[in-house]
CSV table of C-alpha atoms in Angstrom, one decimal:
chain,number,residue,atom,x,y,z
A,1,MET,CA,-37.0,-11.0,-46.7
A,2,ARG,CA,-38.6,-8.4,-44.5
A,3,ARG,CA,-37.9,-10.5,-41.4
A,4,LEU,CA,-34.2,-10.8,-42.4
A,5,LEU,CA,-34.0,-7.1,-42.8
A,6,TYR,CA,-35.4,-6.5,-39.3
A,7,ALA,CA,-33.2,-9.1,-37.8
A,8,SER,CA,-30.1,-7.7,-39.3
A,9,LEU,CA,-31.1,-4.2,-38.2
A,10,LEU,CA,-31.5,-5.4,-34.7
A,11,ILE,CA,-28.2,-7.2,-34.7
A,12,MET,CA,-26.5,-4.1,-36.0
A,13,GLY,CA,-28.1,-2.1,-33.3
A,14,PHE,CA,-27.0,-4.3,-30.5
A,15,ALA,CA,-23.5,-4.6,-31.9
A,16,LEU,CA,-23.3,-0.8,-32.0
A,17,ALA,CA,-24.6,-0.7,-28.4
A,18,GLY,CA,-22.0,-3.3,-27.4
A,19,CYS,CA,-19.1,-1.2,-28.8
A,20,ALA,CA,-19.7,1.3,-26.0
A,21,ALA,CA,-18.0,-1.0,-23.5
A,22,ARG,CA,-14.5,0.1,-22.5
A,23,PRO,CA,-11.5,-2.3,-22.4
A,24,ALA,CA,-9.8,-3.2,-19.1
A,25,ASP,CA,-6.7,-1.2,-18.3
A,26,GLU,CA,-3.5,-2.1,-16.5
A,27,ARG,CA,-3.0,-5.0,-14.2
A,28,VAL,CA,-3.8,-4.7,-10.6
A,29,ILE,CA,-3.3,-7.3,-7.9
A,30,SER,CA,-5.1,-6.9,-4.6
A,31,LYS,CA,-5.2,-9.4,-1.8
A,32,MET,CA,-6.7,-9.2,1.6
A,33,LEU,CA,-6.0,-11.0,4.8
A,34,ASP,CA,-8.3,-11.1,7.9
A,35,GLY,CA,-6.7,-12.1,11.2
A,36,PRO,CA,-3.2,-11.0,12.1
A,37,LEU,CA,-2.9,-8.0,14.4
A,38,ASP,CA,-6.7,-8.3,14.9
A,39,THR,CA,-7.4,-6.5,11.7
A,40,VAL,CA,-7.9,-6.8,8.0
A,41,SER,CA,-4.9,-6.0,5.8
A,42,THR,CA,-5.2,-5.3,2.1
A,43,ILE,CA,-2.2,-5.1,-0.2
A,44,THR,CA,-2.6,-3.8,-3.7
A,45,LEU,CA,0.0,-3.7,-6.4
A,46,TYR,CA,-0.6,-1.4,-9.5
A,47,GLY,CA,0.9,-1.9,-12.9
A,48,TRP,CA,2.7,-5.0,-11.5
A,49,SER,CA,3.9,-7.6,-14.0
A,50,GLY,CA,5.6,-9.9,-11.5
A,51,ASP,CA,4.1,-12.7,-9.4
A,52,GLU,CA,2.3,-12.5,-6.0
A,53,LYS,CA,5.4,-13.2,-3.9
A,54,PRO,CA,5.6,-9.7,-2.4
A,55,ILE,CA,2.1,-10.0,-1.1
A,56,GLU,CA,2.7,-13.5,0.2
A,57,ASP,CA,5.8,-12.3,1.9
A,58,ILE,CA,3.9,-9.5,3.6
A,59,PHE,CA,1.2,-11.9,4.8
A,60,THR,CA,3.9,-14.2,6.3
A,61,MET,CA,5.5,-11.2,8.0
A,62,LEU,CA,2.2,-10.2,9.4
A,63,TYR,CA,1.6,-13.6,11.0
A,64,GLY,CA,5.1,-13.5,12.5
A,65,ILE,CA,4.6,-10.0,14.0
A,66,ASP,CA,1.2,-11.1,15.3
A,67,ALA,CA,2.7,-14.2,17.0
A,68,ARG,CA,5.4,-12.2,18.7
A,69,MET,CA,3.7,-9.0,19.6
A,70,SER,CA,0.0,-9.8,20.4
A,71,ALA,CA,-1.1,-8.6,23.8
A,72,ILE,CA,-3.9,-11.2,23.8
A,73,SER,CA,-2.1,-14.4,22.8
A,74,GLU,CA,-0.5,-16.0,25.9
A,75,GLU,CA,2.3,-17.4,23.7
A,76,SER,CA,3.5,-14.0,22.5
A,77,GLU,CA,6.7,-12.3,23.6
A,78,ILE,CA,4.6,-9.4,24.9
A,79,SER,CA,2.7,-11.7,27.2
A,80,ALA,CA,6.0,-13.2,28.4
A,81,ILE,CA,7.3,-9.8,29.4
A,82,SER,CA,4.0,-8.8,31.0
A,83,GLY,CA,3.7,-11.9,33.0
A,84,ARG,CA,7.0,-11.6,34.9
A,85,THR,CA,7.4,-8.2,36.6
A,86,GLY,CA,10.9,-7.6,37.9
A,87,THR,CA,12.5,-10.5,35.8
A,88,PRO,CA,14.1,-9.8,32.5
A,89,ALA,CA,12.4,-11.5,29.5
A,90,LYS,CA,14.5,-12.1,26.4
A,91,VAL,CA,12.8,-11.1,23.2
A,92,SER,CA,13.4,-11.1,19.4
A,93,LYS,CA,15.3,-8.1,17.8
A,94,ASP,CA,12.1,-6.8,16.2
A,95,THR,CA,10.2,-6.7,19.4
A,96,PHE,CA,13.1,-5.2,21.3
A,97,GLU,CA,13.6,-2.4,18.8
A,98,LEU,CA,9.9,-1.6,18.7
A,99,ILE,CA,9.7,-1.4,22.5
A,100,GLU,CA,12.8,0.8,22.5
A,101,TYR,CA,11.3,3.1,19.9
A,102,ALA,CA,7.9,3.2,21.7
A,103,LYS,CA,9.7,4.3,24.9
A,104,LYS,CA,11.6,7.0,23.0
A,105,ILE,CA,8.3,8.4,21.6
A,106,SER,CA,6.8,8.2,25.1
A,107,ALA,CA,9.7,10.3,26.5
A,108,GLU,CA,9.5,12.8,23.6
A,109,THR,CA,5.8,13.3,24.1
A,110,GLU,CA,6.0,13.5,27.9
A,111,GLY,CA,4.1,10.3,28.3
A,112,ALA,CA,1.2,11.2,26.0
A,113,PHE,CA,1.9,7.9,24.2
A,114,ASP,CA,2.5,5.0,26.6
A,115,ILE,CA,2.6,1.3,25.8
A,116,THR,CA,2.1,0.5,29.5
A,117,ILE,CA,-1.5,1.9,29.5
A,118,ARG,CA,-2.9,-1.6,29.4
A,119,PRO,CA,-4.1,-1.8,33.1
A,120,VAL,CA,-6.2,1.3,32.6
A,121,VAL,CA,-7.5,0.0,29.2
A,122,SER,CA,-8.5,-3.3,30.8
A,123,LEU,CA,-10.3,-1.5,33.7
A,124,TRP,CA,-12.6,0.4,31.3
A,125,GLY,CA,-12.9,-2.5,28.9
A,126,ILE,CA,-14.1,-0.3,26.1
A,127,GLY,CA,-14.9,-2.4,23.1
A,128,THR,CA,-15.3,-5.6,25.2
A,129,GLU,CA,-18.3,-7.1,27.0
A,130,ASN,CA,-17.0,-5.7,30.3
A,131,THR,CA,-17.3,-2.0,29.5
A,132,ARG,CA,-18.0,0.1,32.5
A,133,VAL,CA,-17.1,3.4,34.1
A,134,PRO,CA,-14.6,2.5,36.9
A,135,GLY,CA,-14.5,4.4,40.2
A,136,SER,CA,-11.7,7.0,41.0
A,137,GLU,CA,-10.0,4.6,43.5
A,138,GLU,CA,-9.8,1.8,40.9
A,139,ILE,CA,-8.4,4.2,38.3
A,140,ASP,CA,-5.8,5.5,40.8
A,141,ALA,CA,-4.8,1.9,41.6
A,142,ALA,CA,-4.5,1.0,38.0
A,143,LEU,CA,-2.4,4.1,37.3
A,144,LEU,CA,0.2,2.9,39.8
A,145,SER,CA,1.1,0.2,37.2
A,146,VAL,CA,1.3,2.6,34.3
A,147,GLY,CA,4.4,4.5,33.2
A,148,TYR,CA,6.9,4.0,30.4
A,149,GLU,CA,9.8,4.9,32.7
A,150,GLY,CA,9.2,1.5,34.3
A,151,ILE,CA,10.3,-0.3,31.2
A,152,ILE,CA,14.0,-1.4,31.6
A,153,LEU,CA,15.8,-2.2,28.4
A,154,ASP,CA,19.0,-4.3,28.2
A,155,LYS,CA,20.1,-4.0,24.6
A,156,ALA,CA,23.1,-6.3,24.9
A,157,MET,CA,20.9,-9.1,26.2
A,158,SER,CA,17.9,-8.0,24.0
A,159,ALA,CA,15.9,-8.3,27.3
A,160,VAL,CA,13.0,-6.3,28.6
A,161,THR,CA,12.0,-6.0,32.3
A,162,LEU,CA,8.9,-4.3,33.7
A,163,SER,CA,9.8,-2.8,37.1
A,164,LYS,CA,6.4,-1.9,38.5
A,165,LYS,CA,4.0,-4.3,40.0
A,166,GLY,CA,1.1,-5.2,37.7
A,167,MET,CA,2.7,-3.6,34.7
A,168,ARG,CA,1.6,-4.8,31.3
A,169,LEU,CA,2.7,-4.0,27.8
A,170,ASP,CA,0.4,-3.4,24.8
A,171,LEU,CA,1.9,-2.7,21.4
A,172,GLY,CA,-1.6,-2.3,19.9
A,173,GLY,CA,-1.0,1.4,19.3
A,174,ILE,CA,2.2,0.9,17.3
A,175,ALA,CA,2.4,-2.7,16.0
A,176,LYS,CA,0.3,-2.1,12.9
A,177,GLY,CA,2.5,0.8,12.0
A,178,PHE,CA,5.6,-1.3,12.5
A,179,ALA,CA,4.1,-4.1,10.3
A,180,CYS,CA,3.3,-1.5,7.6
A,181,ASP,CA,6.9,-0.3,7.6
A,182,LYS,CA,8.1,-3.9,7.2
A,183,ALA,CA,5.7,-4.3,4.3
A,184,VAL,CA,7.3,-1.2,2.7
A,185,GLU,CA,10.7,-2.9,3.0
A,186,ILE,CA,9.3,-5.9,1.3
A,187,PHE,CA,8.0,-3.7,-1.5
A,188,LYS,CA,11.4,-2.1,-1.9
A,189,ASN,CA,13.3,-5.4,-2.0
A,190,ALA,CA,10.9,-6.7,-4.7
A,191,ASP,CA,11.2,-3.5,-6.8
A,192,VAL,CA,7.5,-2.8,-6.5
A,193,ARG,CA,6.9,0.7,-8.0
A,194,HIS,CA,3.3,1.5,-7.2
A,195,GLY,CA,1.3,0.1,-4.3
A,196,VAL,CA,-1.1,0.7,-1.4
A,197,ILE,CA,-0.8,-1.0,2.0
A,198,ASP,CA,-3.9,-0.8,4.2
A,199,MET,CA,-3.6,-2.4,7.6
A,200,GLY,CA,-6.9,-1.9,9.2
A,201,GLY,CA,-7.0,1.7,8.1
A,202,ASN,CA,-3.3,2.4,8.7
A,203,VAL,CA,-2.5,3.4,5.2
A,204,TYR,CA,0.8,3.6,3.3
A,205,VAL,CA,0.9,4.9,-0.3
A,206,TYR,CA,4.0,3.6,-2.0
A,207,GLY,CA,5.6,5.4,-5.0
A,208,LEU,CA,3.5,7.4,-7.3
A,209,LYS,CA,0.3,6.2,-9.0
A,210,PRO,CA,1.0,4.4,-12.3
A,211,ASP,CA,-0.1,7.6,-14.2
A,212,GLY,CA,2.6,9.6,-12.3
A,213,SER,CA,0.2,11.5,-10.1
A,214,LEU,CA,0.0,11.6,-6.3
A,215,TRP,CA,-2.3,9.1,-4.5
A,216,LYS,CA,-5.6,10.5,-3.1
A,217,VAL,CA,-6.1,9.3,0.5
A,218,GLY,CA,-9.4,10.0,2.1
A,219,VAL,CA,-9.5,10.5,5.9
A,220,LYS,CA,-12.3,8.9,7.7
A,221,ASN,CA,-15.3,11.1,8.3
A,222,PRO,CA,-16.2,11.0,12.0
A,223,LEU,CA,-19.8,11.9,11.0
A,224,ALA,CA,-20.2,9.2,8.3
A,225,GLY,CA,-20.2,5.4,8.1
A,226,GLU,CA,-17.4,3.1,7.3
A,227,ASN,CA,-16.6,4.5,3.9
A,228,GLY,CA,-17.1,8.2,4.4
A,229,TYR,CA,-14.2,10.6,4.3
A,230,PHE,CA,-14.2,14.3,5.2
A,231,CYS,CA,-11.0,15.4,3.5
A,232,VAL,CA,-8.6,14.2,0.8
A,233,VAL,CA,-4.8,14.3,1.2
A,234,GLU,CA,-2.6,13.8,-1.8
A,235,ALA,CA,0.7,12.0,-1.0
A,236,ALA,CA,3.4,9.6,-2.2
A,237,ASP,CA,5.7,7.4,-0.1
A,238,ARG,CA,3.8,8.3,3.0
A,239,ALA,CA,2.1,6.6,5.9
A,240,ILE,CA,-1.3,8.1,6.9
A,241,VAL,CA,-2.6,7.0,10.3
A,242,THR,CA,-5.8,8.3,12.0
A,243,SER,CA,-6.9,8.0,15.6
A,244,GLY,CA,-10.5,8.8,16.3
A,245,VAL,CA,-13.1,8.6,19.1
A,246,TYR,CA,-15.5,6.7,16.8
A,247,GLU,CA,-13.4,3.6,16.7
A,248,ARG,CA,-14.5,2.3,20.1
A,249,PHE,CA,-16.8,4.0,22.6
A,250,PHE,CA,-19.8,3.7,24.8
A,251,GLU,CA,-22.3,5.9,26.5
A,252,SER,CA,-23.3,5.8,30.2
A,253,ASP,CA,-25.7,8.1,32.0
A,254,GLY,CA,-25.8,10.3,28.9
A,255,LYS,CA,-22.0,10.7,28.9
A,256,PHE,CA,-19.8,9.7,26.0
A,257,TYR,CA,-16.6,7.6,26.7
A,258,HIS,CA,-14.2,6.7,24.0
A,259,HIS,CA,-11.1,4.4,23.9
A,260,ILE,CA,-8.2,6.8,23.7
A,261,MET,CA,-7.0,7.0,27.3
A,262,ASN,CA,-4.9,9.8,28.8
A,263,PRO,CA,-2.0,8.0,30.6
A,264,ARG,CA,-1.9,10.8,33.2
A,265,THR,CA,-5.6,10.7,34.3
A,266,GLY,CA,-6.5,7.1,33.5
A,267,ARG,CA,-9.6,8.4,31.8
A,268,PRO,CA,-10.7,9.0,28.1
A,269,VAL,CA,-9.0,12.1,26.7
A,270,ASP,CA,-11.4,15.0,27.0
A,271,ASN,CA,-9.9,18.0,25.1
A,272,GLY,CA,-12.5,18.5,22.4
A,273,LEU,CA,-10.7,16.5,19.7
A,274,ILE,CA,-12.5,13.8,17.8
A,275,SER,CA,-9.9,12.8,15.3
A,276,VAL,CA,-6.1,13.2,14.7
A,277,THR,CA,-4.3,12.1,11.6
A,278,VAL,CA,-0.5,11.9,11.2
A,279,ILE,CA,1.3,11.7,7.9
A,280,SER,CA,4.9,10.6,7.9
A,281,GLU,CA,7.5,8.6,6.0
A,282,SER,CA,7.4,6.1,8.9
A,283,SER,CA,4.2,4.3,9.7
A,284,THR,CA,5.5,3.3,13.1
A,285,GLN,CA,6.0,6.9,13.9
A,286,ALA,CA,2.7,8.0,12.4
A,287,ASP,CA,0.9,5.3,14.4
A,288,ALA,CA,2.4,6.3,17.8
A,289,LEU,CA,2.1,10.1,17.1
A,290,SER,CA,-1.6,9.9,16.1
A,291,THR,CA,-2.3,8.7,19.6
A,292,ALA,CA,0.2,11.0,21.3
A,293,CYS,CA,-1.1,14.1,19.5
A,294,PHE,CA,-4.7,13.1,20.3
A,295,VAL,CA,-3.7,13.1,24.0
A,296,LEU,CA,-1.5,16.3,23.7
A,297,GLY,CA,-4.4,18.2,22.1
A,298,ALA,CA,-4.5,20.4,18.9
A,299,GLU,CA,-2.1,23.1,20.0
A,300,ARG,CA,0.6,21.0,21.8
A,301,GLY,CA,0.2,18.3,19.1
A,302,ARG,CA,0.8,20.7,16.3
A,303,ARG,CA,3.8,22.2,18.1
A,304,HIS,CA,5.2,18.8,18.6
A,305,LEU,CA,4.8,17.8,14.9
A,306,ALA,CA,6.3,21.1,13.8
A,307,MET,CA,9.6,20.0,15.4
A,308,LEU,CA,9.8,16.8,13.4
A,309,PRO,CA,11.0,16.8,9.7
A,310,ASN,CA,8.5,15.6,7.1
A,311,VAL,CA,5.7,14.9,9.6
A,312,GLU,CA,2.3,16.5,9.1
A,313,GLY,CA,-1.0,16.4,11.0
A,314,ILE,CA,-4.7,17.0,10.8
A,315,PHE,CA,-6.7,17.8,13.9
A,316,VAL,CA,-10.5,17.7,14.0
A,317,ALA,CA,-12.4,19.2,17.0
A,318,ASP,CA,-15.9,18.3,18.1
A,319,ASP,CA,-17.2,21.6,16.6
A,320,LEU,CA,-15.9,20.2,13.2
A,321,SER,CA,-13.2,22.8,13.0
A,322,VAL,CA,-10.1,21.5,11.3
A,323,ARG,CA,-6.4,22.4,12.0
A,324,ILE,CA,-3.5,21.3,9.8
A,325,THR,CA,0.2,21.7,9.8
A,326,PRO,CA,1.7,24.1,7.2
A,327,GLY,CA,3.2,21.4,5.0
A,328,LEU,CA,-0.3,20.1,4.1
A,329,ARG,CA,-1.7,23.4,2.7
A,330,ASP,CA,-1.2,22.5,-1.0
A,331,VAL,CA,-2.2,18.8,-0.8
A,332,PHE,CA,-5.2,19.0,1.6
A,333,ASN,CA,-8.8,19.4,0.6
A,334,ILE,CA,-12.0,19.3,2.7
A,335,VAL,CA,-14.8,17.5,0.8
A,336,ASP,CA,-17.6,17.5,3.4
A,337,GLU,CA,-18.7,21.2,3.8
A,338,ARG,CA,-19.8,20.6,7.4
A,339,PHE,CA,-16.1,20.7,8.3
A,340,LYS,CA,-14.4,24.2,8.3
A,341,MET,CA,-10.8,25.2,8.6
A,342,ALA,CA,-10.1,26.9,11.9
A,343,ASP,CA,-7.4,29.2,10.7
B,1,MET,CA,-41.1,-1.3,-49.8
B,2,LYS,CA,-44.4,-0.4,-48.2
B,3,LYS,CA,-44.9,2.7,-46.0
B,4,ALA,CA,-45.3,0.4,-42.9
B,5,ASP,CA,-41.9,-1.0,-43.5
B,6,GLY,CA,-40.4,2.5,-43.5
B,7,ILE,CA,-42.0,3.2,-40.2
B,8,ILE,CA,-40.8,-0.1,-38.7
B,9,ILE,CA,-37.3,0.5,-39.9
B,10,ALA,CA,-37.4,4.0,-38.4
B,11,VAL,CA,-38.6,2.6,-35.1
B,12,VAL,CA,-36.0,-0.1,-35.0
B,13,LEU,CA,-33.2,2.4,-35.8
B,14,THR,CA,-34.5,4.8,-33.2
B,15,VAL,CA,-34.6,2.0,-30.6
B,16,CYS,CA,-31.0,1.0,-31.5
B,17,ALA,CA,-29.8,4.6,-31.3
B,18,ALA,CA,-31.5,4.9,-27.9
B,19,LEU,CA,-29.9,1.7,-26.7
B,20,PHE,CA,-26.5,2.8,-28.0
B,21,LEU,CA,-26.8,6.1,-26.1
B,22,PHE,CA,-28.1,4.4,-23.0
B,23,PHE,CA,-25.2,1.9,-22.9
B,24,ARG,CA,-22.6,4.4,-23.9
B,25,TYR,CA,-23.6,7.2,-21.5
B,26,GLY,CA,-26.6,6.3,-19.4
B,27,GLU,CA,-25.4,3.0,-18.0
B,28,GLN,CA,-21.9,4.1,-17.6
B,29,LYS,CA,-22.9,6.9,-15.4
B,30,HIS,CA,-25.0,4.5,-13.4
B,31,THR,CA,-22.2,1.9,-13.0
B,32,ASN,CA,-19.7,4.7,-12.1
B,33,GLN,CA,-21.8,5.3,-9.0
B,34,MET,CA,-21.9,1.7,-7.9
B,35,LYS,CA,-19.6,0.0,-5.5
B,36,ALA,CA,-19.2,-3.5,-4.2
B,37,GLU,CA,-18.9,-4.0,-0.5
B,38,ILE,CA,-17.1,-7.2,0.6
B,39,TYR,CA,-17.9,-8.4,4.1
B,40,ALA,CA,-16.3,-11.4,5.9
B,41,SER,CA,-17.7,-12.6,9.3
B,42,GLY,CA,-19.8,-9.5,9.4
B,43,ARG,CA,-16.9,-7.1,9.0
B,44,LEU,CA,-16.6,-4.8,6.0
B,45,LEU,CA,-13.3,-5.8,4.4
B,46,GLN,CA,-13.3,-3.5,1.4
B,47,THR,CA,-15.2,-1.4,-0.9
B,48,VAL,CA,-14.4,-1.6,-4.6
B,49,SER,CA,-15.5,0.8,-7.2
B,50,LEU,CA,-16.9,-0.9,-10.3
B,51,THR,CA,-15.1,1.5,-12.5
B,52,ASP,CA,-11.9,-0.1,-11.3
B,53,GLU,CA,-12.8,-3.0,-13.5
B,54,ARG,CA,-10.4,-5.7,-12.3
B,55,THR,CA,-10.5,-9.3,-11.2
B,56,ARG,CA,-9.5,-9.7,-7.6
B,57,GLU,CA,-8.5,-12.6,-5.5
B,58,PHE,CA,-9.4,-12.7,-1.9
B,59,VAL,CA,-7.9,-15.0,0.7
B,60,ILE,CA,-10.3,-14.9,3.6
B,61,GLU,CA,-9.6,-16.6,6.9
B,62,ASN,CA,-11.0,-20.0,6.0
B,63,GLY,CA,-11.1,-19.9,2.2
B,64,LYS,CA,-10.3,-18.4,-1.1
B,65,MET,CA,-12.5,-16.5,-3.5
B,66,ILE,CA,-12.0,-14.8,-6.8
B,67,LEU,CA,-14.3,-11.9,-7.6
B,68,SER,CA,-14.6,-10.7,-11.1
B,69,ILE,CA,-15.5,-7.1,-11.1
B,70,GLU,CA,-16.9,-5.6,-14.2
B,71,GLN,CA,-18.4,-2.3,-15.1
B,72,ASP,CA,-21.9,-3.5,-14.8
B,73,GLY,CA,-21.6,-5.9,-11.9
B,74,VAL,CA,-19.8,-8.3,-9.7
B,75,ALA,CA,-19.7,-12.1,-9.8
B,76,VAL,CA,-17.8,-14.8,-7.8
B,77,SER,CA,-15.8,-16.7,-10.5
B,78,TYR,CA,-14.2,-19.1,-8.1
B,79,ALA,CA,-14.6,-20.2,-4.5
B,80,ASP,CA,-13.0,-23.1,-2.7
B,81,CYS,CA,-16.1,-23.9,-0.7
B,82,PRO,CA,-18.0,-27.2,-1.3
B,83,SER,CA,-21.4,-25.7,-2.2
B,84,ARG,CA,-20.4,-22.9,-4.6
B,85,VAL,CA,-23.8,-21.3,-4.2
B,86,CYS,CA,-22.0,-18.0,-4.5
B,87,VAL,CA,-20.6,-18.9,-7.9
B,88,ARG,CA,-24.0,-20.1,-9.1
B,89,THR,CA,-25.6,-16.8,-8.0
B,90,GLY,CA,-24.0,-15.3,-11.1
B,91,LYS,CA,-23.4,-11.6,-11.7
B,92,ILE,CA,-25.2,-9.1,-9.5
B,93,THR,CA,-25.9,-5.8,-11.3
B,94,LEU,CA,-28.2,-3.6,-9.2
B,95,PRO,CA,-27.6,-1.7,-5.9
B,96,GLY,CA,-28.8,-3.7,-3.0
B,97,GLN,CA,-28.2,-7.1,-4.6
B,98,MET,CA,-26.0,-9.6,-2.7
B,99,ILE,CA,-23.9,-12.7,-3.2
B,100,THR,CA,-23.7,-14.8,0.0
B,101,CYS,CA,-21.1,-17.4,0.7
B,102,LEU,CA,-22.1,-19.2,3.9
B,103,PRO,CA,-19.1,-21.6,4.3
B,104,ASN,CA,-16.6,-18.7,4.0
B,105,ARG,CA,-18.9,-16.3,5.8
B,106,VAL,CA,-18.6,-13.7,3.0
B,107,ILE,CA,-21.1,-11.3,1.7
B,108,VAL,CA,-20.6,-9.2,-1.5
B,109,LYS,CA,-23.1,-6.4,-1.7
B,110,LEU,CA,-23.7,-3.7,-4.4
B,111,ILE,CA,-24.3,-0.2,-3.2
B,112,GLY,CA,-25.1,3.0,-4.9
B,113,TYR,CA,-22.3,5.5,-4.6
B,114,SER,CA,-22.8,7.6,-1.4
B,115,GLY,CA,-19.5,9.5,-1.1
B,116,PHE,CA,-18.5,12.9,-2.3
B,117,ASP,CA,-17.4,14.2,-5.7
B,118,GLN,CA,-13.8,13.3,-5.4
B,119,GLU,CA,-12.9,9.6,-5.7
B,120,VAL,CA,-10.0,8.4,-3.5
B,121,ASP,CA,-7.6,5.5,-3.8
B,122,VAL,CA,-7.8,4.5,-0.1
B,123,ILE,CA,-9.3,5.6,3.2
B,124,ALA,CA,-7.3,6.1,6.4
B,125,ARG,CA,-9.5,5.2,9.4
């Protein structure tokens, strides 16, 4: 009898403890793909009752863009253009439009963003086994093959010609953004209402969160590891793209060299910035402008963004001072107190 | 009922109450601070907060895995690899514990939360 009493007491107790568990909430589908565009893409649908087709379609689109626009694959359209200086290469509509857009951004930013920087990037080899500090003469020689003005576009023929000897294209600074915008189109066509697209850190927050609030997007903390963020931006239907010196760099003779090259000097940008984030309705634009603004510097970069509608920016300097564009004031919050607003 | 019975009943009830409070508040706080890191081929693919409580499917370069993410831990519920060592590992529940899938080259690791106060939906890098 006594044993029974104790046993039932114990069972009651555990049942009570078990009641503390919460039920699962709404349905979320998240899928991740490692490979295309040399990155990891994660697509997440919130409160989604449909099937996984939107995500599958995005993955198929990613493989397609990777095949056409990779600077590494010898089969790609970009390699076909790069390999035949002076001769027109016919390319797909997507590739043509992206090159045309990239050239436009280059012109608007006075060459701060330039998809012909490849010869300089290869020379430094930052992030590869062949990293080194090249000599001035080598850099000058490589710079002769750099310059977006040398890209000749024939819209009627959908053909691209590189006019300078040794010129090469690299859409690495814009292709992920382009793919992200294509993913947004797929979301729209599938009537997705709430979602997050993350292509290797190029983020797009789609719609509002299922509870009707804005998404909270952390921006990578240059002082912390993979998952640290120094600020939070609240946004909806926006692309958020960051360029930072921490992505790829090396040190030689006590000097720090990072991968963001100034197309004018052929050397890593050296203007005191360590990270630039651009927030825009277009991920292609945000991708290109995050690099361009990094090269332009905080003041010129902010002036450039101020001319564009619905485009905002966050500039972080090496003294951890932070500058933002006016449109972010109410949706921007620093969470690591080592960072301070500059004005 | 003897006096000893009363004491035992009181002890059992106290233990149950303590257990209830621990599971209701203590452990929840603990799991709120845990995240699962998912690595493939040595690269961090994603960090998932355990409070998100959802089952996720991952298609990773050379294979497919389904992770079941619960408040108190993470388990691999399906993997298309031949050995299924990762599935047999069961649920990991403590920071630092890992599930390894050699054929798919995937590692799932639990970490204590190391960020700041404000949780975010995604991180731009």
